[in-house]
mmCIF file of C-alpha atoms in Angstrom:
data_model
loop_
_atom_site.group_PDB
_atom_site.id
_atom_site.type_symbol
_atom_site.label_atom_id
_atom_site.label_comp_id
_atom_site.label_asym_id
_atom_site.label_seq_id
_atom_site.Cartn_x
_atom_site.Cartn_y
_atom_site.Cartn_z
ATOM 1 C CA SER E 1 2.623 12.731 16.586
ATOM 2 C CA GLU E 2 2.987 12.422 12.782
ATOM 3 C CA ASP E 3 0.628 9.946 11.139
ATOM 4 C CA ILE E 4 2.387 7.018 9.405
ATOM 5 C CA GLU E 5 0.802 5.043 6.705
ATOM 6 C CA GLN E 6 0.770 1.266 7.659
ATOM 7 C CA VAL E 7 0.068 -1.382 4.928
ATOM 8 C CA ILE E 8 -1.735 -4.167 6.670
ATOM 9 C CA LEU E 9 -2.559 -6.392 3.697
ATOM 10 C CA ALA E 10 -2.250 -6.749 -0.026
ATOM 11 C CA ASN E 11 -3.889 -8.753 -2.833
ATOM 12 C CA LEU E 12 -7.450 -8.676 -1.293
ATOM 13 C CA ASP E 13 -10.573 -9.448 -2.933
ATOM 14 C CA GLN E 14 -12.851 -7.478 -0.485
ATOM 15 C CA ALA E 15 -12.980 -5.793 2.836
ATOM 16 C CA LEU E 16 -15.475 -6.300 5.759
ATOM 17 C CA PHE E 17 -15.686 -3.271 7.964
ATOM 18 C CA LEU E 18 -17.277 -4.406 11.180
ATOM 19 C CA PHE E 19 -18.946 -2.226 13.685
ATOM 20 C CA SER E 20 -21.292 -2.947 16.440
ATOM 21 C CA VAL E 21 -24.755 -1.275 17.072
ATOM 22 C CA ARG E 22 -23.675 -0.677 20.662
ATOM 23 C CA ASP E 23 -20.886 -1.247 23.180
ATOM 24 C CA PRO E 24 -18.908 0.657 21.800
ATOM 25 C CA THR E 25 -21.032 3.246 20.190
ATOM 26 C CA PRO E 26 -20.660 3.078 16.559
ATOM 27 C CA HIS E 27 -18.722 5.888 14.854
ATOM 28 C CA PRO E 28 -19.981 6.551 11.337
ATOM 29 C CA ARG E 29 -17.221 8.942 10.488
ATOM 30 C CA MET E 30 -14.769 6.198 11.023
ATOM 31 C CA LEU E 31 -16.803 3.911 8.798
ATOM 32 C CA ASP E 32 -16.874 6.666 6.158
ATOM 33 C CA ARG E 33 -13.024 6.741 6.231
ATOM 34 C CA PHE E 34 -12.714 2.983 5.772
ATOM 35 C CA LEU E 35 -15.182 3.258 2.847
ATOM 36 C CA VAL E 36 -13.198 6.187 1.199
ATOM 37 C CA MET E 37 -9.973 4.112 1.436
ATOM 38 C CA ALA E 38 -11.731 1.104 -0.107
ATOM 39 C CA GLU E 39 -13.049 3.137 -2.999
ATOM 40 C CA SER E 40 -9.692 5.034 -3.625
ATOM 41 C CA ARG E 41 -8.218 1.402 -4.138
ATOM 42 C CA GLU E 42 -11.161 0.030 -6.083
ATOM 43 C CA LEU E 43 -11.603 -2.492 -3.209
ATOM 44 C CA LEU E 44 -15.101 -4.138 -2.781
ATOM 45 C CA ALA E 45 -16.475 -3.040 0.568
ATOM 46 C CA LEU E 46 -18.883 -4.801 2.894
ATOM 47 C CA ILE E 47 -20.352 -3.373 6.025
ATOM 48 C CA GLY E 48 -20.972 -5.802 9.041
ATOM 49 C CA VAL E 49 -23.173 -4.528 12.072
ATOM 50 C CA ASN E 50 -22.434 -6.800 14.999
ATOM 51 C CA LYS E 51 -24.200 -7.240 18.292
ATOM 52 C CA MET E 52 -27.784 -7.003 16.848
ATOM 53 C CA ASP E 53 -28.893 -8.658 20.021
ATOM 54 C CA LEU E 54 -28.295 -5.266 21.636
ATOM 55 C CA ASP E 55 -30.352 -3.312 19.114
ATOM 56 C CA GLU E 56 -33.017 -0.996 20.326
ATOM 57 C CA VAL E 57 -36.193 -0.069 18.708
ATOM 58 C CA ASP E 58 -37.957 3.531 19.479
ATOM 59 C CA GLY E 59 -41.618 4.228 20.022
ATOM 60 C CA ALA E 60 -42.146 4.606 16.342
ATOM 61 C CA GLY E 61 -40.587 1.074 15.581
ATOM 62 C CA ALA E 62 -37.366 2.300 14.102
ATOM 63 C CA SER E 63 -34.244 0.374 14.660
ATOM 64 C CA LEU E 64 -31.227 2.002 15.994
ATOM 65 C CA ALA E 65 -29.001 -0.218 13.650
ATOM 66 C CA LYS E 66 -31.138 0.703 10.616
ATOM 67 C CA ARG E 67 -30.999 4.583 11.466
ATOM 68 C CA ILE E 68 -27.358 4.554 11.732
ATOM 69 C CA PHE E 69 -26.357 2.239 8.852
ATOM 70 C CA GLY E 70 -29.473 2.228 6.757
ATOM 71 C CA PRO E 71 -28.237 5.051 4.595
ATOM 72 C CA TYR E 72 -25.326 2.847 3.253
ATOM 73 C CA GLU E 73 -27.419 0.086 2.060
ATOM 74 C CA ALA E 74 -28.238 1.769 -1.294
ATOM 75 C CA VAL E 75 -24.513 1.225 -2.244
ATOM 76 C CA TYR E 76 -22.998 -1.217 0.124
ATOM 77 C CA PRO E 77 -24.006 -4.802 1.160
ATOM 78 C CA VAL E 78 -24.604 -4.412 4.879
ATOM 79 C CA PHE E 79 -24.902 -7.556 7.092
ATOM 80 C CA TYR E 80 -26.698 -7.272 10.429
ATOM 81 C CA VAL E 81 -25.372 -9.933 12.630
ATOM 82 C CA SER E 82 -25.167 -11.200 16.129
ATOM 83 C CA ALA E 83 -22.118 -13.380 16.929
ATOM 84 C CA ALA E 84 -23.860 -14.170 20.345
ATOM 85 C CA SER E 85 -27.026 -15.632 19.039
ATOM 86 C CA GLY E 86 -25.830 -16.503 15.435
ATOM 87 C CA SER E 87 -28.341 -14.365 13.589
ATOM 88 C CA GLY E 88 -27.275 -13.244 10.123
ATOM 89 C CA VAL E 89 -23.991 -15.128 10.331
ATOM 90 C CA ALA E 90 -24.851 -17.656 7.404
ATOM 91 C CA ALA E 91 -25.500 -14.698 5.035
ATOM 92 C CA LEU E 92 -22.146 -13.041 5.858
ATOM 93 C CA LYS E 93 -20.420 -16.459 5.487
ATOM 94 C CA ALA E 94 -21.834 -16.745 2.116
ATOM 95 C CA ALA E 95 -20.641 -13.299 1.120
ATOM 96 C CA VAL E 96 -16.924 -14.056 2.002
ATOM 97 C CA GLU E 97 -16.932 -17.673 0.743
ATOM 98 C CA GLY E 98 -14.122 -18.289 -1.869
ATOM 99 C CA LYS E 99 -12.512 -14.944 -1.304
ATOM 100 C CA ILE E 100 -9.719 -13.275 0.637
ATOM 101 C CA THR E 101 -11.439 -10.795 2.976
ATOM 102 C CA ALA E 102 -9.751 -8.160 5.387
ATOM 103 C CA VAL E 103 -11.872 -7.821 8.658
ATOM 104 C CA ALA E 104 -11.397 -4.318 10.000
ATOM 105 C CA GLY E 105 -13.054 -2.273 12.407
ATOM 106 C CA PRO E 106 -12.790 -0.336 15.956
ATOM 107 C CA SER E 107 -11.615 -2.451 19.121
ATOM 108 C CA GLY E 108 -14.446 -4.059 20.945
ATOM 109 C CA VAL E 109 -17.117 -4.431 18.149
ATOM 110 C CA GLY E 110 -16.802 -8.226 18.288
ATOM 111 C CA LYS E 111 -14.335 -9.289 15.434
ATOM 112 C CA SER E 112 -13.165 -12.286 17.473
ATOM 113 C CA SER E 113 -16.517 -13.228 18.561
ATOM 114 C CA LEU E 114 -17.714 -13.202 14.964
ATOM 115 C CA LEU E 115 -14.671 -15.061 13.631
ATOM 116 C CA ASN E 116 -15.534 -17.763 16.380
ATOM 117 C CA ALA E 117 -19.076 -17.898 14.861
ATOM 118 C CA LEU E 118 -17.805 -18.256 11.431
ATOM 119 C CA ASP E 119 -15.178 -20.816 12.409
ATOM 120 C CA PRO E 120 -16.335 -22.616 15.695
ATOM 121 C CA ASP E 121 -13.307 -24.984 15.507
ATOM 122 C CA ARG E 122 -10.878 -22.298 16.091
ATOM 123 C CA ILE E 123 -11.767 -20.295 19.166
ATOM 124 C CA ARG E 124 -10.085 -16.960 19.787
ATOM 125 C CA ASP E 125 -9.881 -15.011 22.782
ATOM 126 C CA ILE E 126 -12.681 -12.214 23.285
ATOM 127 C CA GLY E 127 -11.940 -8.833 24.763
ATOM 128 C CA SER E 128 -14.284 -6.517 26.441
ATOM 129 C CA VAL E 129 -15.373 -2.798 26.314
ATOM 130 C CA SER E 130 -13.989 -0.469 28.822
ATOM 131 C CA THR E 131 -16.769 0.972 31.102
ATOM 132 C CA ALA E 132 -14.810 4.083 31.630
ATOM 133 C CA THR E 133 -13.894 4.891 27.913
ATOM 134 C CA GLY E 134 -16.546 3.109 26.050
ATOM 135 C CA LYS E 135 -13.802 1.658 23.900
ATOM 136 C CA GLY E 136 -12.769 -1.838 23.101
ATOM 137 C CA ARG E 137 -9.571 -3.555 24.472
ATOM 138 C CA HIS E 138 -7.274 -5.132 21.865
ATOM 139 C CA THR E 139 -7.452 -9.066 21.603
ATOM 140 C CA THR E 140 -5.737 -8.993 18.177
ATOM 141 C CA ILE E 141 -2.144 -7.504 18.148
ATOM 142 C CA ALA E 142 -1.119 -8.532 14.649
ATOM 143 C CA THR E 143 -2.911 -9.357 11.275
ATOM 144 C CA GLU E 144 -3.649 -13.126 11.007
ATOM 145 C CA LEU E 145 -4.741 -14.888 7.741
ATOM 146 C CA LEU E 146 -7.350 -17.466 8.641
ATOM 147 C CA ARG E 147 -8.729 -20.289 6.379
ATOM 148 C CA LEU E 148 -12.208 -21.185 7.032
ATOM 149 C CA PRO E 149 -13.275 -24.696 6.651
ATOM 150 C CA GLY E 150 -15.145 -25.754 3.295
ATOM 151 C CA GLU E 151 -14.343 -26.912 -0.069
ATOM 152 C CA GLN E 152 -13.720 -23.468 -1.474
ATOM 153 C CA GLU E 153 -10.516 -21.355 -0.331
ATOM 154 C CA THR E 154 -11.948 -18.803 1.838
ATOM 155 C CA TYR E 155 -9.439 -16.672 3.852
ATOM 156 C CA LEU E 156 -10.252 -14.019 6.447
ATOM 157 C CA ALA E 157 -7.505 -11.572 7.476
ATOM 158 C CA ASP E 158 -8.130 -10.677 11.116
ATOM 159 C CA THR E 159 -6.557 -7.228 11.622
ATOM 160 C CA PRO E 160 -6.005 -5.449 14.922
ATOM 161 C CA GLY E 161 -8.624 -3.093 16.245
ATOM 162 C CA ILE E 162 -8.368 0.534 14.901
ATOM 163 C CA ARG E 163 -8.925 3.590 17.008
ATOM 164 C CA SER E 164 -8.013 6.236 14.371
ATOM 165 C CA LEU E 165 -7.763 6.182 10.540
ATOM 166 C CA ALA E 166 -6.138 8.768 8.402
ATOM 167 C CA LEU E 167 -6.960 9.128 4.774
ATOM 168 C CA HIS E 168 -3.527 8.462 3.245
ATOM 169 C CA GLY E 169 -3.245 9.057 -0.417
ATOM 170 C CA VAL E 170 -6.649 10.740 -1.042
ATOM 171 C CA ALA E 171 -6.343 14.382 -1.877
ATOM 172 C CA PRO E 172 -9.312 16.643 -0.933
ATOM 173 C CA GLU E 173 -10.257 17.213 -4.542
ATOM 174 C CA GLU E 174 -10.416 13.427 -5.101
ATOM 175 C CA LEU E 175 -12.812 12.818 -2.128
ATOM 176 C CA ASP E 176 -16.176 13.214 -4.167
ATOM 177 C CA ALA E 177 -15.345 10.433 -6.416
ATOM 178 C CA CYS E 178 -14.942 8.099 -3.393
ATOM 179 C CA PHE E 179 -18.454 8.466 -2.563
ATOM 180 C CA PRO E 180 -20.590 6.326 -5.055
ATOM 181 C CA GLU E 181 -23.818 8.180 -4.247
ATOM 182 C CA LEU E 182 -22.143 11.443 -5.405
ATOM 183 C CA ARG E 183 -20.443 10.164 -8.518
ATOM 184 C CA PRO E 184 -23.401 10.305 -11.058
ATOM 185 C CA TYR E 185 -23.748 14.084 -10.445
ATOM 186 C CA LEU E 186 -20.077 15.268 -10.468
ATOM 187 C CA ASP E 187 -19.891 16.179 -14.243
ATOM 188 C CA GLN E 188 -23.267 18.147 -13.835
ATOM 189 C CA CYS E 189 -22.077 20.774 -11.597
ATOM 190 C CA PHE E 190 -21.760 24.269 -13.166
ATOM 191 C CA TYR E 191 -18.011 24.604 -11.954
ATOM 192 C CA PRO E 192 -15.662 21.870 -13.043
ATOM 193 C CA ASP E 193 -13.762 22.160 -9.920
ATOM 194 C CA CYS E 194 -16.956 22.303 -7.572
ATOM 195 C CA THR E 195 -16.265 21.248 -3.963
ATOM 196 C CA HIS E 196 -19.966 20.738 -3.487
ATOM 197 C CA LEU E 197 -19.924 22.815 -0.310
ATOM 198 C CA HIS E 198 -20.962 26.309 -1.179
ATOM 199 C CA GLU E 199 -20.826 26.797 -5.035
ATOM 200 C CA PRO E 200 -23.773 27.888 -7.037
ATOM 201 C CA GLY E 201 -25.133 25.499 -9.559
ATOM 202 C CA CYS E 202 -23.888 22.303 -7.715
ATOM 203 C CA ALA E 203 -25.674 19.275 -8.886
ATOM 204 C CA VAL E 204 -24.663 17.277 -5.901
ATOM 205 C CA ARG E 205 -26.277 19.596 -3.340
ATOM 206 C CA GLN E 206 -29.364 19.768 -5.631
ATOM 207 C CA ALA E 207 -29.544 15.992 -5.643
ATOM 208 C CA VAL E 208 -29.294 16.052 -1.744
ATOM 209 C CA ALA E 209 -32.260 18.443 -1.619
ATOM 210 C CA ASP E 210 -34.270 16.508 -3.950
ATOM 211 C CA GLY E 211 -33.681 13.429 -1.879
ATOM 212 C CA GLU E 212 -31.657 11.457 -4.429
ATOM 213 C CA ILE E 213 -28.597 11.462 -2.346
ATOM 214 C CA PRO E 214 -29.126 10.512 1.332
ATOM 215 C CA ALA E 215 -28.514 13.495 3.493
ATOM 216 C CA ALA E 216 -26.370 11.549 6.057
ATOM 217 C CA ARG E 217 -23.961 10.442 3.335
ATOM 218 C CA TYR E 218 -23.605 14.037 1.954
ATOM 219 C CA GLU E 219 -22.976 15.315 5.401
ATOM 220 C CA SER E 220 -20.144 12.650 5.711
ATOM 221 C CA TYR E 221 -18.511 13.835 2.597
ATOM 222 C CA ALA E 222 -18.833 17.559 3.622
ATOM 223 C CA ILE E 223 -17.399 16.755 7.178
ATOM 224 C CA LEU E 224 -14.313 15.046 5.529
ATOM 225 C CA ARG E 225 -14.120 17.623 2.792
ATOM 226 C CA ARG E 226 -13.892 20.487 5.213
ATOM 227 C CA GLY E 227 -11.517 18.461 7.464
ATOM 228 C CA ASP E 228 -13.824 18.857 10.359
ATOM 229 C CA ASP E 229 -13.496 15.153 11.354
ATOM 230 C CA GLY E 230 -10.494 15.712 13.683
#
């Protein structure tokens, strides 16, 4: 079926893209698409990682959440939270205070649970994750603008869970400018129309080789630029 652009909200101050460390498994490419859309519209982006109570640490002491979301920290505010335990909720609440923030993410990542933690006086239904598909079930079916209690006017726009996201309005040649890590090097490439995929004299790929651009973020760009993300 043909992709149709759907306008969910306008006049936002920022967007919070919420994912979970587990249940459902995080999909970094979807997060990359969210971030590209925010950058293309000059919208401040925050990243929330929920269900930190389910985080795992390997034998070397490395956190699963940090391995997946750590590469974003150099550019975006990343909030590691647990709606279940309340960990990290206060810091996230401070980041949205006095602003209009859209909360978007895949189904099942705990948006409703997090909103309940941010505003305990207004309890919302909580969905579950299908054991067959590993995907969340929708509990929000339409965008709802919620005001949090407090002296400042703080609004959260609770959007329905998203299972696919197309890059409407972003041409392939504009994609590199939507990755903040790449931007400082774009005018240093030998070819003005460099795609940063295969051309000689590419400053972006050299910066990746030198460790100045996280390899994971460059690979995200390359996947989207080649159209390999499905």
